[in-house]
Amino acid sequence: MAGTKEIKDRMQSVKETRKITNAMYLISSTKLRKARADLEQTRPYFSALRNEIKRIFRTAGNVDSIYFYPENEKEIEGGTYALLVITADKGLAGAYNQNVIKETLRIREKHPDTKLFVVGEYGRHYFAQHRIPVEHSFLYTAQNPTMTRAREICSILLKGFEQGEFTKIFIIYTDMKNSLSSEARSTRLLPFHRTYFTGSEKEQGHRNDSFTFVPSVEVVLDSVMQSYISGFIYSALIDSFCSEQNARMTAMDSANKNAEKLLSELSLRYNRERQAQITQEITEISAGARAQRAAAKGKEAGPL
């Protein structure tokens, strides 16, 4: 059984670890609040973009665009897929990273002709360690999502799509439904189904609205779509970042609770061990005192 010194050392180690996990919890909660605020500030802009795309389809009728399926075509089969994978830069976030990796491997197994585009050090390290080829690795950190970085990612993906290198583009990110639930999702980024931008019956009633598109409706639609796709990627980066911080908060909170439980158990063991030592010391003192009293009585009686 460990002595009191070993137990005290263990308790001190647990306390030091608890300080770290508690600090990480507080940092993650601060980052989560800031990221949520950034996301809420950008949503109105991209909501307006989607409404403008609806208006183009509503007023211009059938518009040809490489970003959409042909009007009578439901699905495109075969070809090379591009897969944008968003992971964290580090672990200590529960199953956050592993859920993204599992979803990526599931898609690759279903469609082997898939090229990976990775955001986050964890994903880069995992794919390198397992010798899974990566088409492009975005080397900036996943800890600071910005619209500029989203546009850079969008530019690289759209270039391959427009040149016919990919037939579809998917994005795997983590959607935080609420503070208690998050899910790794795979969403087809391109091409879109036209029905995705179909307006309501009330909006359809304004089909005769007159607009002039300069230089052409196709150019206007493609320009708006590029901004919309950049916004979708930015939203996915922010959503994943929020999910990561939320997962880390949950993991650190569990670690803090486990530390409290462990400290309580160690404290009980320490008190028991200390009490046993005190009892042993008292017993030894009492035995010594009895021996001395017995020796003193023997001297008083003298020799027979």
PDB file of C-alpha atoms in Angstrom:
ATOM      1  CA  MET A   1       0.000   0.000   0.000  1.00  0.00           C
ATOM      2  CA  ALA A   2       1.264   3.505  -0.854  1.00  0.00           C
ATOM      3  CA  GLY A   3       2.484   5.607   2.028  1.00  0.00           C
ATOM      4  CA  THR A   4       1.284   9.091   2.947  1.00  0.00           C
ATOM      5  CA  LYS A   5       4.109  10.760   0.966  1.00  0.00           C
ATOM      6  CA  GLU A   6       3.192   8.924  -2.245  1.00  0.00           C
ATOM      7  CA  ILE A   7      -0.487   9.764  -1.767  1.00  0.00           C
ATOM      8  CA  LYS A   8       0.303  13.457  -1.142  1.00  0.00           C
ATOM      9  CA  ASP A   9       2.467  13.557  -4.273  1.00  0.00           C
ATOM     10  CA  ARG A  10      -0.357  11.992  -6.286  1.00  0.00           C
ATOM     11  CA  MET A  11      -2.866  14.500  -4.917  1.00  0.00           C
ATOM     12  CA  GLN A  12      -0.573  17.381  -5.836  1.00  0.00           C
ATOM     13  CA  SER A  13      -0.190  16.005  -9.366  1.00  0.00           C
ATOM     14  CA  VAL A  14      -3.968  15.733  -9.771  1.00  0.00           C
ATOM     15  CA  LYS A  15      -4.423  19.314  -8.522  1.00  0.00           C
ATOM     16  CA  GLU A  16      -1.884  20.616 -11.049  1.00  0.00           C
ATOM     17  CA  THR A  17      -3.642  18.727 -13.851  1.00  0.00           C
ATOM     18  CA  ARG A  18      -6.994  20.107 -12.708  1.00  0.00           C
ATOM     19  CA  LYS A  19      -5.639  23.650 -12.992  1.00  0.00           C
ATOM     20  CA  ILE A  20      -4.737  22.964 -16.643  1.00  0.00           C
ATOM     21  CA  THR A  21      -8.065  21.345 -17.547  1.00  0.00           C
ATOM     22  CA  ASN A  22      -9.991  24.137 -15.840  1.00  0.00           C
ATOM     23  CA  ALA A  23      -7.990  26.764 -17.748  1.00  0.00           C
ATOM     24  CA  MET A  24      -8.651  24.945 -21.028  1.00  0.00           C
ATOM     25  CA  TYR A  25     -12.370  24.863 -20.201  1.00  0.00           C
ATOM     26  CA  LEU A  26     -12.447  28.633 -19.632  1.00  0.00           C
ATOM     27  CA  ILE A  27     -10.449  29.355 -22.802  1.00  0.00           C
ATOM     28  CA  SER A  28     -12.743  27.146 -24.906  1.00  0.00           C
ATOM     29  CA  SER A  29     -15.861  28.792 -23.505  1.00  0.00           C
ATOM     30  CA  THR A  30     -14.487  32.239 -24.433  1.00  0.00           C
ATOM     31  CA  LYS A  31     -13.566  31.127 -27.960  1.00  0.00           C
ATOM     32  CA  LEU A  32     -16.999  29.520 -28.382  1.00  0.00           C
ATOM     33  CA  ARG A  33     -18.838  32.730 -27.490  1.00  0.00           C
ATOM     34  CA  LYS A  34     -16.714  34.764 -29.900  1.00  0.00           C
ATOM     35  CA  ALA A  35     -17.129  32.262 -32.765  1.00  0.00           C
ATOM     36  CA  ARG A  36     -20.900  32.168 -32.289  1.00  0.00           C
ATOM     37  CA  ALA A  37     -21.024  35.946 -32.405  1.00  0.00           C
ATOM     38  CA  ASP A  38     -18.998  35.997 -35.653  1.00  0.00           C
ATOM     39  CA  LEU A  39     -21.327  33.422 -37.207  1.00  0.00           C
ATOM     40  CA  GLU A  40     -24.451  35.360 -36.249  1.00  0.00           C
ATOM     41  CA  GLN A  41     -23.014  38.542 -37.775  1.00  0.00           C
ATOM     42  CA  THR A  42     -22.411  36.921 -41.173  1.00  0.00           C
ATOM     43  CA  ARG A  43     -25.654  34.941 -41.507  1.00  0.00           C
ATOM     44  CA  PRO A  44     -27.827  37.880 -42.707  1.00  0.00           C
ATOM     45  CA  TYR A  45     -25.451  38.548 -45.616  1.00  0.00           C
ATOM     46  CA  PHE A  46     -25.476  34.980 -46.896  1.00  0.00           C
ATOM     47  CA  SER A  47     -29.201  34.687 -46.327  1.00  0.00           C
ATOM     48  CA  ALA A  48     -29.593  37.708 -48.600  1.00  0.00           C
ATOM     49  CA  LEU A  49     -27.338  36.035 -51.196  1.00  0.00           C
ATOM     50  CA  ARG A  50     -29.564  32.967 -51.237  1.00  0.00           C
ATOM     51  CA  ASN A  51     -32.635  35.161 -51.727  1.00  0.00           C
ATOM     52  CA  GLU A  52     -30.945  36.829 -54.698  1.00  0.00           C
ATOM     53  CA  ILE A  53     -30.195  33.443 -56.270  1.00  0.00           C
ATOM     54  CA  LYS A  54     -33.865  32.544 -55.831  1.00  0.00           C
ATOM     55  CA  ARG A  55     -34.814  35.815 -57.497  1.00  0.00           C
ATOM     56  CA  ILE A  56     -32.577  35.090 -60.490  1.00  0.00           C
ATOM     57  CA  PHE A  57     -34.214  31.696 -61.047  1.00  0.00           C
ATOM     58  CA  ARG A  58     -37.636  33.205 -60.456  1.00  0.00           C
ATOM     59  CA  THR A  59     -37.262  36.033 -62.957  1.00  0.00           C
ATOM     60  CA  ALA A  60     -34.893  34.602 -65.582  1.00  0.00           C
ATOM     61  CA  GLY A  61     -36.386  31.122 -65.819  1.00  0.00           C
ATOM     62  CA  ASN A  62     -34.052  28.420 -67.116  1.00  0.00           C
ATOM     63  CA  VAL A  63     -30.447  29.543 -66.597  1.00  0.00           C
ATOM     64  CA  ASP A  64     -27.428  27.448 -67.543  1.00  0.00           C
ATOM     65  CA  SER A  65     -24.700  27.258 -64.910  1.00  0.00           C
ATOM     66  CA  ILE A  66     -21.947  24.752 -64.191  1.00  0.00           C
ATOM     67  CA  TYR A  67     -22.794  25.044 -60.505  1.00  0.00           C
ATOM     68  CA  PHE A  68     -26.202  23.424 -60.978  1.00  0.00           C
ATOM     69  CA  TYR A  69     -27.513  20.133 -62.263  1.00  0.00           C
ATOM     70  CA  PRO A  70     -29.235  20.435 -65.638  1.00  0.00           C
ATOM     71  CA  GLU A  71     -32.947  21.029 -65.172  1.00  0.00           C
ATOM     72  CA  ASN A  72     -33.961  17.483 -66.154  1.00  0.00           C
ATOM     73  CA  GLU A  73     -31.023  15.679 -64.522  1.00  0.00           C
ATOM     74  CA  LYS A  74     -31.416  14.418 -60.972  1.00  0.00           C
ATOM     75  CA  GLU A  75     -27.940  13.071 -60.251  1.00  0.00           C
ATOM     76  CA  ILE A  76     -24.442  12.717 -61.711  1.00  0.00           C
ATOM     77  CA  GLU A  77     -22.818   9.342 -61.220  1.00  0.00           C
ATOM     78  CA  GLY A  78     -19.123   8.490 -61.400  1.00  0.00           C
ATOM     79  CA  GLY A  79     -16.147  10.765 -61.844  1.00  0.00           C
ATOM     80  CA  THR A  80     -13.744  12.137 -59.279  1.00  0.00           C
ATOM     81  CA  TYR A  81     -14.990  13.638 -56.044  1.00  0.00           C
ATOM     82  CA  ALA A  82     -13.307  16.411 -54.071  1.00  0.00           C
ATOM     83  CA  LEU A  83     -13.690  16.144 -50.311  1.00  0.00           C
ATOM     84  CA  LEU A  84     -13.001  19.100 -48.018  1.00  0.00           C
ATOM     85  CA  VAL A  85     -12.311  17.694 -44.527  1.00  0.00           C
ATOM     86  CA  ILE A  86     -12.372  20.056 -41.541  1.00  0.00           C
ATOM     87  CA  THR A  87     -10.639  18.805 -38.374  1.00  0.00           C
ATOM     88  CA  ALA A  88      -9.036  20.475 -35.353  1.00  0.00           C
ATOM     89  CA  ASP A  89      -5.366  21.270 -34.815  1.00  0.00           C
ATOM     90  CA  LYS A  90      -5.144  19.157 -31.665  1.00  0.00           C
ATOM     91  CA  GLY A  91      -6.964  16.538 -29.644  1.00  0.00           C
ATOM     92  CA  LEU A  92      -8.388  16.711 -26.123  1.00  0.00           C
ATOM     93  CA  ALA A  93     -11.833  17.285 -27.619  1.00  0.00           C
ATOM     94  CA  GLY A  94     -13.566  13.970 -27.040  1.00  0.00           C
ATOM     95  CA  ALA A  95     -14.650  12.190 -30.221  1.00  0.00           C
ATOM     96  CA  TYR A  96     -14.762  15.385 -32.308  1.00  0.00           C
ATOM     97  CA  ASN A  97     -11.869  14.540 -34.639  1.00  0.00           C
ATOM     98  CA  GLN A  98     -12.552  10.822 -34.806  1.00  0.00           C
ATOM     99  CA  ASN A  99     -16.133  11.369 -35.962  1.00  0.00           C
ATOM    100  CA  VAL A 100     -14.901  13.493 -38.877  1.00  0.00           C
ATOM    101  CA  ILE A 101     -12.262  10.902 -39.788  1.00  0.00           C
ATOM    102  CA  LYS A 102     -14.829   8.078 -39.700  1.00  0.00           C
ATOM    103  CA  GLU A 103     -17.156   9.976 -42.035  1.00  0.00           C
ATOM    104  CA  THR A 104     -14.246  10.673 -44.405  1.00  0.00           C
ATOM    105  CA  LEU A 105     -13.221   7.001 -44.514  1.00  0.00           C
ATOM    106  CA  ARG A 106     -16.846   5.993 -45.100  1.00  0.00           C
ATOM    107  CA  ILE A 107     -17.099   8.195 -48.190  1.00  0.00           C
ATOM    108  CA  ARG A 108     -13.709   7.037 -49.507  1.00  0.00           C
ATOM    109  CA  GLU A 109     -14.740   3.426 -49.074  1.00  0.00           C
ATOM    110  CA  LYS A 110     -17.967   4.065 -50.961  1.00  0.00           C
ATOM    111  CA  HIS A 111     -16.249   6.127 -53.671  1.00  0.00           C
ATOM    112  CA  PRO A 112     -12.486   5.385 -53.855  1.00  0.00           C
ATOM    113  CA  ASP A 113     -11.878   8.010 -56.568  1.00  0.00           C
ATOM    114  CA  THR A 114     -11.931  10.839 -54.039  1.00  0.00           C
ATOM    115  CA  LYS A 115      -9.327  13.561 -53.538  1.00  0.00           C
ATOM    116  CA  LEU A 116      -8.890  14.984 -50.058  1.00  0.00           C
ATOM    117  CA  PHE A 117      -8.507  18.662 -49.163  1.00  0.00           C
ATOM    118  CA  VAL A 118      -7.708  18.972 -45.457  1.00  0.00           C
ATOM    119  CA  VAL A 119      -8.034  21.745 -42.899  1.00  0.00           C
ATOM    120  CA  GLY A 120      -6.559  21.102 -39.444  1.00  0.00           C
ATOM    121  CA  GLU A 121      -3.327  19.577 -38.144  1.00  0.00           C
ATOM    122  CA  TYR A 122      -5.087  16.528 -36.683  1.00  0.00           C
ATOM    123  CA  GLY A 123      -6.421  15.477 -40.089  1.00  0.00           C
ATOM    124  CA  ARG A 124      -3.093  16.108 -41.815  1.00  0.00           C
ATOM    125  CA  HIS A 125      -1.253  14.004 -39.239  1.00  0.00           C
ATOM    126  CA  TYR A 126      -3.805  11.182 -39.357  1.00  0.00           C
ATOM    127  CA  PHE A 127      -3.802  10.837 -43.153  1.00  0.00           C
ATOM    128  CA  ALA A 128       0.007  11.055 -43.309  1.00  0.00           C
ATOM    129  CA  GLN A 129       0.344   8.434 -40.582  1.00  0.00           C
ATOM    130  CA  HIS A 130      -2.038   6.058 -42.397  1.00  0.00           C
ATOM    131  CA  ARG A 131      -0.517   6.840 -45.817  1.00  0.00           C
ATOM    132  CA  ILE A 132      -3.731   8.192 -47.254  1.00  0.00           C
ATOM    133  CA  PRO A 133      -2.922  10.641 -50.078  1.00  0.00           C
ATOM    134  CA  VAL A 134      -4.010  14.248 -49.644  1.00  0.00           C
ATOM    135  CA  GLU A 135      -4.506  16.407 -52.730  1.00  0.00           C
ATOM    136  CA  HIS A 136      -4.094  19.713 -50.914  1.00  0.00           C
ATOM    137  CA  SER A 137      -3.444  20.572 -47.275  1.00  0.00           C
ATOM    138  CA  PHE A 138      -4.341  24.060 -46.090  1.00  0.00           C
ATOM    139  CA  LEU A 139      -1.492  24.800 -43.719  1.00  0.00           C
ATOM    140  CA  TYR A 140      -3.080  27.631 -41.772  1.00  0.00           C
ATOM    141  CA  THR A 141      -4.571  26.870 -38.401  1.00  0.00           C
ATOM    142  CA  ALA A 142      -8.170  25.752 -37.904  1.00  0.00           C
ATOM    143  CA  GLN A 143      -8.298  27.877 -34.737  1.00  0.00           C
ATOM    144  CA  ASN A 144      -8.968  31.158 -36.507  1.00  0.00           C
ATOM    145  CA  PRO A 145     -11.585  30.822 -39.277  1.00  0.00           C
ATOM    146  CA  THR A 146     -11.790  33.913 -41.485  1.00  0.00           C
ATOM    147  CA  MET A 147     -13.656  34.857 -44.624  1.00  0.00           C
ATOM    148  CA  THR A 148     -10.330  35.390 -46.404  1.00  0.00           C
ATOM    149  CA  ARG A 149      -9.313  31.774 -45.792  1.00  0.00           C
ATOM    150  CA  ALA A 150     -12.744  30.562 -46.843  1.00  0.00           C
ATOM    151  CA  ARG A 151     -12.347  32.399 -50.150  1.00  0.00           C
ATOM    152  CA  GLU A 152      -8.896  30.835 -50.668  1.00  0.00           C
ATOM    153  CA  ILE A 153     -10.330  27.348 -50.111  1.00  0.00           C
ATOM    154  CA  CYS A 154     -13.269  28.142 -52.381  1.00  0.00           C
ATOM    155  CA  SER A 155     -10.958  29.401 -55.138  1.00  0.00           C
ATOM    156  CA  ILE A 156      -8.904  26.181 -55.169  1.00  0.00           C
ATOM    157  CA  LEU A 157     -11.951  23.909 -55.145  1.00  0.00           C
ATOM    158  CA  LEU A 158     -13.824  25.881 -57.799  1.00  0.00           C
ATOM    159  CA  LYS A 159     -10.792  25.925 -60.067  1.00  0.00           C
ATOM    160  CA  GLY A 160     -10.699  22.119 -60.104  1.00  0.00           C
ATOM    161  CA  PHE A 161     -14.472  21.901 -60.532  1.00  0.00           C
ATOM    162  CA  GLU A 162     -14.568  24.393 -63.413  1.00  0.00           C
ATOM    163  CA  GLN A 163     -11.700  22.595 -65.171  1.00  0.00           C
ATOM    164  CA  GLY A 164     -13.583  19.297 -64.940  1.00  0.00           C
ATOM    165  CA  GLU A 165     -11.213  17.656 -62.448  1.00  0.00           C
ATOM    166  CA  PHE A 166     -14.130  16.920 -60.093  1.00  0.00           C
ATOM    167  CA  THR A 167     -17.723  16.011 -60.802  1.00  0.00           C
ATOM    168  CA  LYS A 168     -18.796  16.700 -57.223  1.00  0.00           C
ATOM    169  CA  ILE A 169     -17.455  18.554 -54.221  1.00  0.00           C
ATOM    170  CA  PHE A 170     -18.333  17.423 -50.697  1.00  0.00           C
ATOM    171  CA  ILE A 171     -17.539  19.056 -47.391  1.00  0.00           C
ATOM    172  CA  ILE A 172     -17.256  17.188 -44.080  1.00  0.00           C
ATOM    173  CA  TYR A 173     -17.673  19.347 -41.021  1.00  0.00           C
ATOM    174  CA  THR A 174     -19.163  19.087 -37.543  1.00  0.00           C
ATOM    175  CA  ASP A 175     -22.562  20.638 -37.019  1.00  0.00           C
ATOM    176  CA  MET A 176     -23.275  21.741 -33.464  1.00  0.00           C
ATOM    177  CA  LYS A 177     -27.020  21.278 -33.081  1.00  0.00           C
ATOM    178  CA  ASN A 178     -26.954  22.559 -29.508  1.00  0.00           C
ATOM    179  CA  SER A 179     -24.641  22.640 -26.493  1.00  0.00           C
ATOM    180  CA  LEU A 180     -25.345  18.958 -25.807  1.00  0.00           C
ATOM    181  CA  SER A 181     -25.269  17.503 -29.314  1.00  0.00           C
ATOM    182  CA  SER A 182     -23.032  17.734 -32.381  1.00  0.00           C
ATOM    183  CA  GLU A 183     -22.745  15.586 -35.502  1.00  0.00           C
ATOM    184  CA  ALA A 184     -20.137  15.064 -38.216  1.00  0.00           C
ATOM    185  CA  ARG A 185     -21.926  15.771 -41.497  1.00  0.00           C
ATOM    186  CA  SER A 186     -21.052  15.278 -45.153  1.00  0.00           C
ATOM    187  CA  THR A 187     -22.773  17.753 -47.466  1.00  0.00           C
ATOM    188  CA  ARG A 188     -22.559  18.028 -51.232  1.00  0.00           C
ATOM    189  CA  LEU A 189     -21.227  21.491 -51.947  1.00  0.00           C
ATOM    190  CA  LEU A 190     -21.407  21.291 -55.759  1.00  0.00           C
ATOM    191  CA  PRO A 191     -23.324  20.921 -57.956  1.00  0.00           C
ATOM    192  CA  PHE A 192     -26.581  22.199 -56.464  1.00  0.00           C
ATOM    193  CA  HIS A 193     -30.033  20.959 -57.303  1.00  0.00           C
ATOM    194  CA  ARG A 194     -32.129  23.792 -58.662  1.00  0.00           C
ATOM    195  CA  THR A 195     -34.910  22.911 -56.245  1.00  0.00           C
ATOM    196  CA  TYR A 196     -32.597  23.962 -53.403  1.00  0.00           C
ATOM    197  CA  PHE A 197     -33.171  27.569 -54.490  1.00  0.00           C
ATOM    198  CA  THR A 198     -36.816  27.197 -55.420  1.00  0.00           C
ATOM    199  CA  GLY A 199     -38.877  29.925 -53.827  1.00  0.00           C
ATOM    200  CA  SER A 200     -42.194  29.591 -52.052  1.00  0.00           C
ATOM    201  CA  GLU A 201     -45.514  29.778 -53.893  1.00  0.00           C
ATOM    202  CA  LYS A 202     -45.794  33.432 -52.901  1.00  0.00           C
ATOM    203  CA  GLU A 203     -42.358  34.136 -54.374  1.00  0.00           C
ATOM    204  CA  GLN A 204     -43.223  32.176 -57.511  1.00  0.00           C
ATOM    205  CA  GLY A 205     -46.060  34.620 -58.062  1.00  0.00           C
ATOM    206  CA  HIS A 206     -43.490  37.345 -58.828  1.00  0.00           C
ATOM    207  CA  ARG A 207     -42.031  35.493 -61.813  1.00  0.00           C
ATOM    208  CA  ASN A 208     -42.940  38.387 -64.112  1.00  0.00           C
ATOM    209  CA  ASP A 209     -40.742  40.869 -62.209  1.00  0.00           C
ATOM    210  CA  SER A 210     -38.472  42.645 -64.671  1.00  0.00           C
ATOM    211  CA  PHE A 211     -34.709  42.840 -64.083  1.00  0.00           C
ATOM    212  CA  THR A 212     -31.749  43.685 -66.281  1.00  0.00           C
ATOM    213  CA  PHE A 213     -28.646  41.520 -65.819  1.00  0.00           C
ATOM    214  CA  VAL A 214     -25.323  43.002 -66.954  1.00  0.00           C
ATOM    215  CA  PRO A 215     -23.374  41.625 -68.767  1.00  0.00           C
ATOM    216  CA  SER A 216     -25.626  38.526 -68.674  1.00  0.00           C
ATOM    217  CA  VAL A 217     -27.720  36.526 -66.257  1.00  0.00           C
ATOM    218  CA  GLU A 218     -25.233  33.617 -66.406  1.00  0.00           C
ATOM    219  CA  VAL A 219     -22.295  35.837 -65.391  1.00  0.00           C
ATOM    220  CA  VAL A 220     -24.296  37.412 -62.565  1.00  0.00           C
ATOM    221  CA  LEU A 221     -25.411  34.014 -61.271  1.00  0.00           C
ATOM    222  CA  ASP A 222     -21.894  32.560 -61.374  1.00  0.00           C
ATOM    223  CA  SER A 223     -20.516  35.572 -59.490  1.00  0.00           C
ATOM    224  CA  VAL A 224     -23.196  35.338 -56.817  1.00  0.00           C
ATOM    225  CA  MET A 225     -22.683  31.570 -56.522  1.00  0.00           C
ATOM    226  CA  GLN A 226     -18.970  31.988 -55.872  1.00  0.00           C
ATOM    227  CA  SER A 227     -19.746  34.334 -52.987  1.00  0.00           C
ATOM    228  CA  TYR A 228     -22.407  31.958 -51.710  1.00  0.00           C
ATOM    229  CA  ILE A 229     -20.058  28.937 -51.786  1.00  0.00           C
ATOM    230  CA  SER A 230     -17.366  30.950 -49.961  1.00  0.00           C
ATOM    231  CA  GLY A 231     -19.964  31.787 -47.346  1.00  0.00           C
ATOM    232  CA  PHE A 232     -20.995  28.151 -47.024  1.00  0.00           C
ATOM    233  CA  ILE A 233     -17.375  27.123 -46.448  1.00  0.00           C
ATOM    234  CA  TYR A 234     -16.884  29.927 -43.925  1.00  0.00           C
ATOM    235  CA  SER A 235     -20.036  28.860 -42.103  1.00  0.00           C
ATOM    236  CA  ALA A 236     -18.775  25.252 -42.004  1.00  0.00           C
ATOM    237  CA  LEU A 237     -15.387  26.401 -40.637  1.00  0.00           C
ATOM    238  CA  ILE A 238     -17.066  28.437 -37.912  1.00  0.00           C
ATOM    239  CA  ASP A 239     -19.564  25.674 -37.105  1.00  0.00           C
ATOM    240  CA  SER A 240     -16.753  23.131 -36.824  1.00  0.00           C
ATOM    241  CA  PHE A 241     -14.735  25.493 -34.641  1.00  0.00           C
ATOM    242  CA  CYS A 242     -17.746  25.990 -32.345  1.00  0.00           C
ATOM    243  CA  SER A 243     -18.257  22.220 -32.173  1.00  0.00           C
ATOM    244  CA  GLU A 244     -14.582  21.697 -31.350  1.00  0.00           C
ATOM    245  CA  GLN A 245     -14.670  24.207 -28.502  1.00  0.00           C
ATOM    246  CA  ASN A 246     -17.919  22.766 -27.197  1.00  0.00           C
ATOM    247  CA  ALA A 247     -16.475  19.229 -27.335  1.00  0.00           C
ATOM    248  CA  ARG A 248     -13.336  20.401 -25.544  1.00  0.00           C
ATOM    249  CA  MET A 249     -15.419  22.125 -22.872  1.00  0.00           C
ATOM    250  CA  THR A 250     -17.347  18.886 -22.330  1.00  0.00           C
ATOM    251  CA  ALA A 251     -14.119  16.849 -22.177  1.00  0.00           C
ATOM    252  CA  MET A 252     -12.452  19.279 -19.769  1.00  0.00           C
ATOM    253  CA  ASP A 253     -15.561  19.444 -17.601  1.00  0.00           C
ATOM    254  CA  SER A 254     -15.529  15.652 -17.360  1.00  0.00           C
ATOM    255  CA  ALA A 255     -11.820  15.767 -16.538  1.00  0.00           C
ATOM    256  CA  ASN A 256     -12.477  18.299 -13.758  1.00  0.00           C
ATOM    257  CA  LYS A 257     -15.217  16.130 -12.287  1.00  0.00           C
ATOM    258  CA  ASN A 258     -13.002  13.057 -12.461  1.00  0.00           C
ATOM    259  CA  ALA A 259     -10.214  15.016 -10.763  1.00  0.00           C
ATOM    260  CA  GLU A 260     -12.566  16.029  -7.945  1.00  0.00           C
ATOM    261  CA  LYS A 261     -13.661  12.433  -7.518  1.00  0.00           C
ATOM    262  CA  LEU A 262     -10.069  11.181  -7.557  1.00  0.00           C
ATOM    263  CA  LEU A 263      -8.993  13.839  -5.057  1.00  0.00           C
ATOM    264  CA  SER A 264     -11.834  12.824  -2.752  1.00  0.00           C
ATOM    265  CA  GLU A 265     -10.752   9.174  -2.916  1.00  0.00           C
ATOM    266  CA  LEU A 266      -7.081  10.040  -2.404  1.00  0.00           C
ATOM    267  CA  SER A 267      -7.937  12.316   0.504  1.00  0.00           C
ATOM    268  CA  LEU A 268      -9.867   9.489   2.142  1.00  0.00           C
ATOM    269  CA  ARG A 269      -6.963   7.089   1.574  1.00  0.00           C
ATOM    270  CA  TYR A 270      -4.524   9.677   2.935  1.00  0.00           C
ATOM    271  CA  ASN A 271      -6.608  10.225   6.095  1.00  0.00           C
ATOM    272  CA  ARG A 272      -6.920   6.490   6.661  1.00  0.00           C
ATOM    273  CA  GLU A 273      -3.197   5.965   6.137  1.00  0.00           C
ATOM    274  CA  ARG A 274      -2.358   8.876   8.391  1.00  0.00           C
ATOM    275  CA  GLN A 275      -4.765   7.612  11.051  1.00  0.00           C
ATOM    276  CA  ALA A 276      -3.194   4.164  10.854  1.00  0.00           C
ATOM    277  CA  GLN A 277       0.262   5.704  11.362  1.00  0.00           C
ATOM    278  CA  ILE A 278      -0.948   7.726  14.357  1.00  0.00           C
ATOM    279  CA  THR A 279      -2.594   4.643  15.847  1.00  0.00           C
ATOM    280  CA  GLN A 280       0.619   2.684  15.339  1.00  0.00           C
ATOM    281  CA  GLU A 281       2.680   5.441  16.959  1.00  0.00           C
ATOM    282  CA  ILE A 282       0.319   5.580  19.970  1.00  0.00           C
ATOM    283  CA  THR A 283       0.480   1.792  20.290  1.00  0.00           C
ATOM    284  CA  GLU A 284       4.270   1.837  20.200  1.00  0.00           C
ATOM    285  CA  ILE A 285       4.419   4.612  22.807  1.00  0.00           C
ATOM    286  CA  SER A 286       1.962   2.767  25.061  1.00  0.00           C
ATOM    287  CA  ALA A 287       3.932  -0.474  24.727  1.00  0.00           C
ATOM    288  CA  GLY A 288       7.169   1.351  25.545  1.00  0.00           C
ATOM    289  CA  ALA A 289       5.579   2.967  28.578  1.00  0.00           C
ATOM    290  CA  ARG A 290       4.292  -0.385  29.833  1.00  0.00           C
ATOM    291  CA  ALA A 291       7.725  -1.940  29.376  1.00  0.00           C
ATOM    292  CA  GLN A 292       9.350   0.881  31.323  1.00  0.00           C
ATOM    293  CA  ARG A 293       6.820   0.560  34.161  1.00  0.00           C
ATOM    294  CA  ALA A 294       7.370  -3.196  34.283  1.00  0.00           C
ATOM    295  CA  ALA A 295      11.149  -2.699  34.413  1.00  0.00           C
ATOM    296  CA  ALA A 296      10.801  -0.144  37.211  1.00  0.00           C
ATOM    297  CA  LYS A 297       8.648  -2.505  39.303  1.00  0.00           C
ATOM    298  CA  GLY A 298      11.211  -5.260  38.796  1.00  0.00           C
ATOM    299  CA  LYS A 299      13.991  -3.071  40.192  1.00  0.00           C
ATOM    300  CA  GLU A 300      11.892  -2.108  43.239  1.00  0.00           C
ATOM    301  CA  ALA A 301      11.178  -5.753  44.098  1.00  0.00           C
ATOM    302  CA  GLY A 302      14.909  -6.510  44.135  1.00  0.00           C
ATOM    303  CA  PRO A 303      16.559  -9.934  43.781  1.00  0.00           C
ATOM    304  CA  LEU A 304      14.934 -12.973  45.440  1.00  0.00           C
TER     305      LEU A 304
END
